[in-house]
Each structure stands twice: as C-alpha cells, then as structure tokens.
C-alpha positions as CSV (number, residue, x, y, z in Angstrom):
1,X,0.0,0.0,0.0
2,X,1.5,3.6,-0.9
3,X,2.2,5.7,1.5
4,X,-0.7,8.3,0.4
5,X,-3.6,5.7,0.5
6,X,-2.2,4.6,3.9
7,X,-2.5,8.3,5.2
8,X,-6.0,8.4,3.6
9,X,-6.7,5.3,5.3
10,X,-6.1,6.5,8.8
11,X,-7.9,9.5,8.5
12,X,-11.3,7.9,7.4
13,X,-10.8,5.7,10.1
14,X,-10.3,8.4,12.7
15,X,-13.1,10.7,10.7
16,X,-16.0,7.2,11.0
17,X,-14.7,7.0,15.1
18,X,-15.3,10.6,15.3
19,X,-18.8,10.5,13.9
20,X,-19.4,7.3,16.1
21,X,-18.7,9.7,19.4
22,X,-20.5,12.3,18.4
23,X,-23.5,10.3,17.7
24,X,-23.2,8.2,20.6
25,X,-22.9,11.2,22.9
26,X,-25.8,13.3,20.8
27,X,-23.3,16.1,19.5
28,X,-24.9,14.6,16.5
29,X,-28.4,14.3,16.2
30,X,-31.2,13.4,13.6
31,X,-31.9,16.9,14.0
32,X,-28.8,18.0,12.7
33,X,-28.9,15.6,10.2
34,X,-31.6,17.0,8.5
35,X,-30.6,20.6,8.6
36,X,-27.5,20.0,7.4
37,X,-29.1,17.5,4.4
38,X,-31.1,20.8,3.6
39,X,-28.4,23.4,3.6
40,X,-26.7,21.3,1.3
41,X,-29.9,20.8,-0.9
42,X,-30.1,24.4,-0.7
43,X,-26.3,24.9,-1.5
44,X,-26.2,22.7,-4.7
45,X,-30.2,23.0,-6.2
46,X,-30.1,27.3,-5.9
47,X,-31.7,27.7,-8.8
48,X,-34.7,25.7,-7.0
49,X,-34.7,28.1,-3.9
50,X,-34.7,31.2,-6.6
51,X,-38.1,29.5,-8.4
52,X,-39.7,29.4,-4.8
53,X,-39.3,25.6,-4.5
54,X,-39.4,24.5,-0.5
55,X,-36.3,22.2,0.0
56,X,-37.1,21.9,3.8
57,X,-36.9,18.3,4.6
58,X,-40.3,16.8,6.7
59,X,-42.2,19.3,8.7
C-alpha cells in the first residue's frame, strides 16, 4: 500500500470513530442531520430556492 492511501486510510478511520462519538454522545443528532441534508440541498439546487421551490426536509 503507498504511503498516500495509507495516510488516507487513517484519516477515514479516525473521521467514522469521530462521527461514532459524536452520535453516541448526541453532538450529532437526527436533528442535525436534516438541517444539514437541507443546507446542502439548498447549497447545490439554488436555482430551485430562486423559483420558490421548498427544500425543507419533513415538517
């Protein structure tokens, strides 16, 4: 294994055992979760918010 994929390697591994703590201690939340799902709807389909298109996820 190169020394670039090994690097890559450990830092999804330490990035998945991050997002394990934080969900197991509720720094991240469904909540969350959804807001930031529509931010990046909003971030990426603009052009939708500009027609007057509601990206809001749920209720």
């Amino acid at each position: 294994m190169t020394r670039w994929r090994l690097r890559a390697l450990i830092l999804l591994v330490y990035v998945v055992i991050g997002i394990y703590v934080g969900w197991v201690y509720h720094y991240i939340t469904p909540g969350l979760l959804r807001d930031l799902a529509e931010a990046l709807l909003a971030v990426f389909l603009w052009f939708l918010v500009l027609l007057g298109i509601d990206l809001h996820i749920g209720g």
